[in-house]
PDB file of C-alpha atoms and ligand atoms in Angstrom:
ATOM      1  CA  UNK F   1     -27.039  -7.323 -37.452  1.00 47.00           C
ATOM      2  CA  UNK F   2     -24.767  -7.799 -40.437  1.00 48.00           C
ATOM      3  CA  UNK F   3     -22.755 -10.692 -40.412  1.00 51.00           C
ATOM      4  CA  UNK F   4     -18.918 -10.361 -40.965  1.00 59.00           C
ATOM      5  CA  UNK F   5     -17.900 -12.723 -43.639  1.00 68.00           C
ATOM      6  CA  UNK F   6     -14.172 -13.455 -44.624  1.00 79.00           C
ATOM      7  CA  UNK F   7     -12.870 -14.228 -48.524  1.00 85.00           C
ATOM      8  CA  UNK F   8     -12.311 -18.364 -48.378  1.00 90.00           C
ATOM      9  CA  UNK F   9      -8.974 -19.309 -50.060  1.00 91.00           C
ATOM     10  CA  UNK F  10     -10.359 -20.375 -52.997  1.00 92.00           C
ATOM     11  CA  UNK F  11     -11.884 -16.754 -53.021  1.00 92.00           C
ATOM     12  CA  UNK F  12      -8.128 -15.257 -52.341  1.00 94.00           C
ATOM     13  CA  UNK F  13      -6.953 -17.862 -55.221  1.00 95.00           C
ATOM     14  CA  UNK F  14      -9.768 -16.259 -57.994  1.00 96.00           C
ATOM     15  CA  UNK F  15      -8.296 -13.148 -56.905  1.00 96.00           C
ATOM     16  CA  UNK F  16      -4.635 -14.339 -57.541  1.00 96.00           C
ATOM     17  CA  UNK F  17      -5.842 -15.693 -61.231  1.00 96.00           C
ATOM     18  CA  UNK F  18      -7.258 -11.971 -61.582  1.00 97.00           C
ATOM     19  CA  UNK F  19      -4.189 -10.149 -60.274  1.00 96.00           C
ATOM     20  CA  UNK F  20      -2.037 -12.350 -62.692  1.00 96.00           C
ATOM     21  CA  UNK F  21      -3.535 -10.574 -66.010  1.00 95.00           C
ATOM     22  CA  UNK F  22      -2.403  -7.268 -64.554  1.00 95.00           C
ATOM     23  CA  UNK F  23       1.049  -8.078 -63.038  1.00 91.00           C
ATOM     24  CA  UNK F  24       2.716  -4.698 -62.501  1.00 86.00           C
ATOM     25  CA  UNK F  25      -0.214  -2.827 -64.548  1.00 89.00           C
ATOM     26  CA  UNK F  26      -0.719  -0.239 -61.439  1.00 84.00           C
ATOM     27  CA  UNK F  27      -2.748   1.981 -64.416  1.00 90.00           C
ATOM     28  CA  UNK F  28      -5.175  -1.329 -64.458  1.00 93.00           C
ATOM     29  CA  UNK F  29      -6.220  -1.120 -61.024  1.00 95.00           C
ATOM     30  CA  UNK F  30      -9.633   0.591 -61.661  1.00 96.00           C
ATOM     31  CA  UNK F  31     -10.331  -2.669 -64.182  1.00 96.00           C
ATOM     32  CA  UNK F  32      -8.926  -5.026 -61.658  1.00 97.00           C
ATOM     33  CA  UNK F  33     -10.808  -4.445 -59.277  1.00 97.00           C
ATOM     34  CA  UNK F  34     -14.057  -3.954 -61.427  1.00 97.00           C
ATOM     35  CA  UNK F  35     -13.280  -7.545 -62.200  1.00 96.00           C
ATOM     36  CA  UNK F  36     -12.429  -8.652 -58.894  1.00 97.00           C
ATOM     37  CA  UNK F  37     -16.149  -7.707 -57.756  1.00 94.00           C
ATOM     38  CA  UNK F  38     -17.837  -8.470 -60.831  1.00 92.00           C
ATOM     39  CA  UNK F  39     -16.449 -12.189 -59.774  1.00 93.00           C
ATOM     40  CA  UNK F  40     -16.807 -12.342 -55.969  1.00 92.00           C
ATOM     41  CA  UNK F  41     -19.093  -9.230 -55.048  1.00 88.00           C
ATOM     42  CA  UNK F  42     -17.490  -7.491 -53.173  1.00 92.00           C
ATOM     43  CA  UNK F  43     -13.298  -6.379 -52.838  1.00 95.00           C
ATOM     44  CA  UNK F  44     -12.260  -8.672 -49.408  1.00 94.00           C
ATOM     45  CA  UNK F  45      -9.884  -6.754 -47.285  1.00 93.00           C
ATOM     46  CA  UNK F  46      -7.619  -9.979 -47.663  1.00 94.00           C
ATOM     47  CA  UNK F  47      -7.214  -9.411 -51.081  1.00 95.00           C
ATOM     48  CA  UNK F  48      -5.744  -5.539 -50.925  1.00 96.00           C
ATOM     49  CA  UNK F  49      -2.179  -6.615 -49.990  1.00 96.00           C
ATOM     50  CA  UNK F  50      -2.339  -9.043 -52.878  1.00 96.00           C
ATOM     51  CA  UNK F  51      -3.413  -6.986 -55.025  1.00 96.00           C
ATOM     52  CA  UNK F  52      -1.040  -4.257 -53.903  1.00 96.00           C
ATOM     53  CA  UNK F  53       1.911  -6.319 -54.697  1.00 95.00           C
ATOM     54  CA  UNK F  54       0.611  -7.731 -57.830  1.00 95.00           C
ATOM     55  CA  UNK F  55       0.427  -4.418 -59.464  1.00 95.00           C
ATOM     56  CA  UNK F  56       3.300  -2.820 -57.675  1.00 93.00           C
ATOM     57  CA  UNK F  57       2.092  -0.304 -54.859  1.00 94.00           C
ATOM     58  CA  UNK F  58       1.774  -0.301 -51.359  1.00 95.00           C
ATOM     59  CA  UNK F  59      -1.361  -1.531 -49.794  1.00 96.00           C
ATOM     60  CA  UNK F  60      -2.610   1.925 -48.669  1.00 96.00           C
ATOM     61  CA  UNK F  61      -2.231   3.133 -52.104  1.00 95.00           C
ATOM     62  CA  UNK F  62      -4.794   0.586 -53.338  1.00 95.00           C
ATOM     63  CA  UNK F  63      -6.551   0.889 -50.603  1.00 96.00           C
ATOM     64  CA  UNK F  64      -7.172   4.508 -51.069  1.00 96.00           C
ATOM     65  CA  UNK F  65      -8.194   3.894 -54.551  1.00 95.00           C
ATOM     66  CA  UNK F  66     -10.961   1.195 -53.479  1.00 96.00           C
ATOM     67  CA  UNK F  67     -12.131   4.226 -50.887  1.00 94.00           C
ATOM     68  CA  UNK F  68     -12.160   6.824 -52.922  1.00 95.00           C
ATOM     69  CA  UNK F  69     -14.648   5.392 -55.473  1.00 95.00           C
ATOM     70  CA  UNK F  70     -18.110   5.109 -53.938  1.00 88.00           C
ATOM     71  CA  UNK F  71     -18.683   1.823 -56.401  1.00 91.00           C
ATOM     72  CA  UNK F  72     -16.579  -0.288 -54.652  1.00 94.00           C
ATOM     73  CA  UNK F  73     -17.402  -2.749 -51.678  1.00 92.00           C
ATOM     74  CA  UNK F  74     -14.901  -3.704 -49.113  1.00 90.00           C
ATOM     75  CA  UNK F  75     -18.134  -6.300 -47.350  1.00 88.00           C
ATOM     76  CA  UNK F  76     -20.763  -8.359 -49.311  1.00 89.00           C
ATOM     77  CA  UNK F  77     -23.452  -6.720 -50.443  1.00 90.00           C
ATOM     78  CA  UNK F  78     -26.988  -8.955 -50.703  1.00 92.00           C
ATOM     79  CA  UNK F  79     -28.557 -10.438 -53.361  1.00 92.00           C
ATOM     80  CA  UNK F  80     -31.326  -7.986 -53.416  1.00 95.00           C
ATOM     81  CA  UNK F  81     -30.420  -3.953 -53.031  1.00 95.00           C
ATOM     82  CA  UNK F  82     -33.211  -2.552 -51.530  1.00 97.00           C
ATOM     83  CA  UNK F  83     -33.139   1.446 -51.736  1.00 97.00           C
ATOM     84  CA  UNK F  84     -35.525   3.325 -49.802  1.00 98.00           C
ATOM     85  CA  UNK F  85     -36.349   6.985 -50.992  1.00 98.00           C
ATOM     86  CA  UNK F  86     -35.592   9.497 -48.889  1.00 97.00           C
ATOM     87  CA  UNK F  87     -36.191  12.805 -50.901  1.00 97.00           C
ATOM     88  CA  UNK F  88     -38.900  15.496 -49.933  1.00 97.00           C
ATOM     89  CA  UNK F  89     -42.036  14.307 -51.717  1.00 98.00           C
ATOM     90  CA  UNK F  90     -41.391  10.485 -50.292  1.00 98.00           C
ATOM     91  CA  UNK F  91     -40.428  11.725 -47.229  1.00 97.00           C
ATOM     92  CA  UNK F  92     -43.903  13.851 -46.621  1.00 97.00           C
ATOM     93  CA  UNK F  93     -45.641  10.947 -47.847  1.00 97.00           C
ATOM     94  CA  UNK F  94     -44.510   8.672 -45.265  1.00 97.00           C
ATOM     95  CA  UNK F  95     -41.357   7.497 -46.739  1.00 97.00           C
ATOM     96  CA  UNK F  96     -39.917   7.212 -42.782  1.00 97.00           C
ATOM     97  CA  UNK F  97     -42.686   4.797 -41.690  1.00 97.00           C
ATOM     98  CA  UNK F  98     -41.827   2.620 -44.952  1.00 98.00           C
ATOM     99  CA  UNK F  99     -38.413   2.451 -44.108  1.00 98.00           C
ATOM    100  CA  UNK F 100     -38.778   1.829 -40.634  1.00 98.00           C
ATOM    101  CA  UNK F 101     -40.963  -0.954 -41.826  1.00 97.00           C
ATOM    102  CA  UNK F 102     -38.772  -2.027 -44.167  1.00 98.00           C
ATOM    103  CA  UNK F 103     -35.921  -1.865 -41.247  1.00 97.00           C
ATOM    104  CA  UNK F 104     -37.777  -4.125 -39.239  1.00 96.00           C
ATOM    105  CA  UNK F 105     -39.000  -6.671 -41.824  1.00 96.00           C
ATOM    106  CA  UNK F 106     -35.587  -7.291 -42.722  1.00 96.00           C
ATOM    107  CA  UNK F 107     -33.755  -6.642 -39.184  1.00 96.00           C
ATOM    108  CA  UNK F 108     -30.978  -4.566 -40.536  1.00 96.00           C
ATOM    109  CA  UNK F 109     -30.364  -0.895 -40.106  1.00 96.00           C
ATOM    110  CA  UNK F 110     -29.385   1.283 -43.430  1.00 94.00           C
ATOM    111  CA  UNK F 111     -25.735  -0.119 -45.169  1.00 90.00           C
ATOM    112  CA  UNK F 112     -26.499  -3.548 -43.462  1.00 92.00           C
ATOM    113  CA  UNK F 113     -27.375  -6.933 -45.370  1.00 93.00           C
ATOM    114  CA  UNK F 114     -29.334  -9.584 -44.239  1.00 94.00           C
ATOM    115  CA  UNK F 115     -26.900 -12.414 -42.351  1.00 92.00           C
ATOM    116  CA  UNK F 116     -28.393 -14.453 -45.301  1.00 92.00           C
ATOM    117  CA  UNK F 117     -26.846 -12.034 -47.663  1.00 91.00           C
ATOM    118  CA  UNK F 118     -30.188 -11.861 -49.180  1.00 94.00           C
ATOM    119  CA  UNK F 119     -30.907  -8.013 -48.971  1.00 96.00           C
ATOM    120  CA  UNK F 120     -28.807  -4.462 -48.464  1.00 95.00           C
ATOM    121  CA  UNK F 121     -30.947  -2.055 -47.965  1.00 97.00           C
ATOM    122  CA  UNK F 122     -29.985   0.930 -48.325  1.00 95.00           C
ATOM    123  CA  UNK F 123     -31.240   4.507 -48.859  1.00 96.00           C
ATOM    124  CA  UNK F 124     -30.686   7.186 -51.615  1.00 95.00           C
ATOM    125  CA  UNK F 125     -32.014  10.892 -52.424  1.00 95.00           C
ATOM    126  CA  UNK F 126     -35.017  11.202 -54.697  1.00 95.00           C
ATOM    127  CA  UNK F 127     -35.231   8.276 -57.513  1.00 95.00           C
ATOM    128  CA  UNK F 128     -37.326  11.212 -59.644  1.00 95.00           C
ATOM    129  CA  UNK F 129     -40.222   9.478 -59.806  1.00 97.00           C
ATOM    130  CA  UNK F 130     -41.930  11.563 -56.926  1.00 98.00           C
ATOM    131  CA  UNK F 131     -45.202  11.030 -58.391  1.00 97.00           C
ATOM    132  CA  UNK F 132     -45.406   7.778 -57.635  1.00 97.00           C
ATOM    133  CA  UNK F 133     -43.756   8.645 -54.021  1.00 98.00           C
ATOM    134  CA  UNK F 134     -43.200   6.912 -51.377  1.00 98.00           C
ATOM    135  CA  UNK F 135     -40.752   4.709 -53.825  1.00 98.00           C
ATOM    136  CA  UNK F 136     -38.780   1.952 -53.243  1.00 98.00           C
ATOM    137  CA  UNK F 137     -36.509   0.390 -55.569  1.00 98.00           C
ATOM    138  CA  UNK F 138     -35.216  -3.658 -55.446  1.00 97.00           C
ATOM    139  CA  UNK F 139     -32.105  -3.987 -58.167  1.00 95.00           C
ATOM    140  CA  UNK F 140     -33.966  -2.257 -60.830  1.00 94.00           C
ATOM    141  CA  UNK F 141     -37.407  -1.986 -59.992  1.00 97.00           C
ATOM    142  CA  UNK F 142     -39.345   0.426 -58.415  1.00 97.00           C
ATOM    143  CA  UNK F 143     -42.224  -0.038 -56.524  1.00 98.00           C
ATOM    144  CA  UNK F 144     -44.123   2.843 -55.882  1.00 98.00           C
ATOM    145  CA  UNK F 145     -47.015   4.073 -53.622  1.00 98.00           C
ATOM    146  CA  UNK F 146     -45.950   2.228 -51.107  1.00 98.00           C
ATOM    147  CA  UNK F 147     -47.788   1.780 -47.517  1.00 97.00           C
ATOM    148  CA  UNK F 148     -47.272  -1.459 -44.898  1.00 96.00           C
ATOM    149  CA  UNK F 149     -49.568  -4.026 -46.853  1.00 96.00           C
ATOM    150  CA  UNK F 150     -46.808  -2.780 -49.769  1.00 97.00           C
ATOM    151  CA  UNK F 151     -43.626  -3.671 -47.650  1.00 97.00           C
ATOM    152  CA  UNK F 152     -44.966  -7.077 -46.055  1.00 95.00           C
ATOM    153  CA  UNK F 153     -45.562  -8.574 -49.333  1.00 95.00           C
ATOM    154  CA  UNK F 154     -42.136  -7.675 -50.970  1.00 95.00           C
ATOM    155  CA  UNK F 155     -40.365  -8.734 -47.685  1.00 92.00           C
ATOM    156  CA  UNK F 156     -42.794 -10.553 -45.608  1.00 81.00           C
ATOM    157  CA  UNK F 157     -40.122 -13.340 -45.348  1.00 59.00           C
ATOM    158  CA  UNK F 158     -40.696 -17.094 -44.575  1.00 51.00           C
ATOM    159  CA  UNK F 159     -38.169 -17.367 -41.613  1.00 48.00           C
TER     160      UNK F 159
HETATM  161  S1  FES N 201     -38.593  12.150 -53.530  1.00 83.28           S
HETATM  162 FE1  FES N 201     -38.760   9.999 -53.733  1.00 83.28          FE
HETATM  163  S2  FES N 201     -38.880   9.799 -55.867  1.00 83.28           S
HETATM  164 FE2  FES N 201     -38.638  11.901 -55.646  1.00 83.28          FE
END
């Protein structure tokens, strides 16, 4: 189960040092807020009043922005992204077994990270490398042909 975690104050109060560089800038909110998760990972829903004000809109206007775009993460993501193929030619080739294993190695469901904030996993349409299928990838590397031995020794985790 992923574990809800709040922006600290001294997380609000990098935010604050961001916002200042873009005080009434409401055409720098798309850099803003690149910047705000470049620094902290993620865009804490504490921080979308703040940075409302500091560029001059209402909260649900930034708010909407931060939804609209798909790159943006209102929760912390983990260390690790873990994306599990689920196109046709992973998918025939047991790419539901290696997620489900992958599911249960690290005891989060698809869009959930690790209360360790260790891994996301997550799951995405075919990688096109279909050859190699079934694919994961972790950050930016795939690991293909995978089958159970595969999974337990990228996530077989010490506990
Ligand atoms: S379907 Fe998984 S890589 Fe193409």
């Amino acid at each position: 189960m992923a574990k809800v975690k709040r922006a600290t104050k001294a997380d609000l109060k990098r935010v604050d040092r961001i916002i200042a560089d873009y005080r009434e800038d409401r055409w720098g909110q798309i850099p803003l807020l690149h910047e705000i998760q470049g620094v902290l990972g993620y865009i804490p829903s504490e921080a979308i009043p703040r940075i409302a004000k500091g560029i001059g809109l209402f909260p649900s206007q930034a708010q909407g922005v931060i939804s609209f775009y798909t790159q943006f993460y209102t929760t912390p993501r983990g260390k690790n992204i873990v994306r599990v193929c689920r196109g046709t030619a992973c998918h025939v080739r047991g790419g539901k077994t290696i997620l489900k294993l992958v599911k249960q190695h690290l005891d989060v469901e698809e869009g959930e990270t690790t209360p360790d904030f260790e891994y996301t996993l997550e799951t995405v349409a075919c990688i096109g490398v279909c050859a190699l299928a079934p694919n994961i990838v972790v950050n930016r590397d795939t690991h293909g042909h995978m089958n159970p031995k595969k999974v337990a020794r990228l996530f077989g985790r010490k506990d």
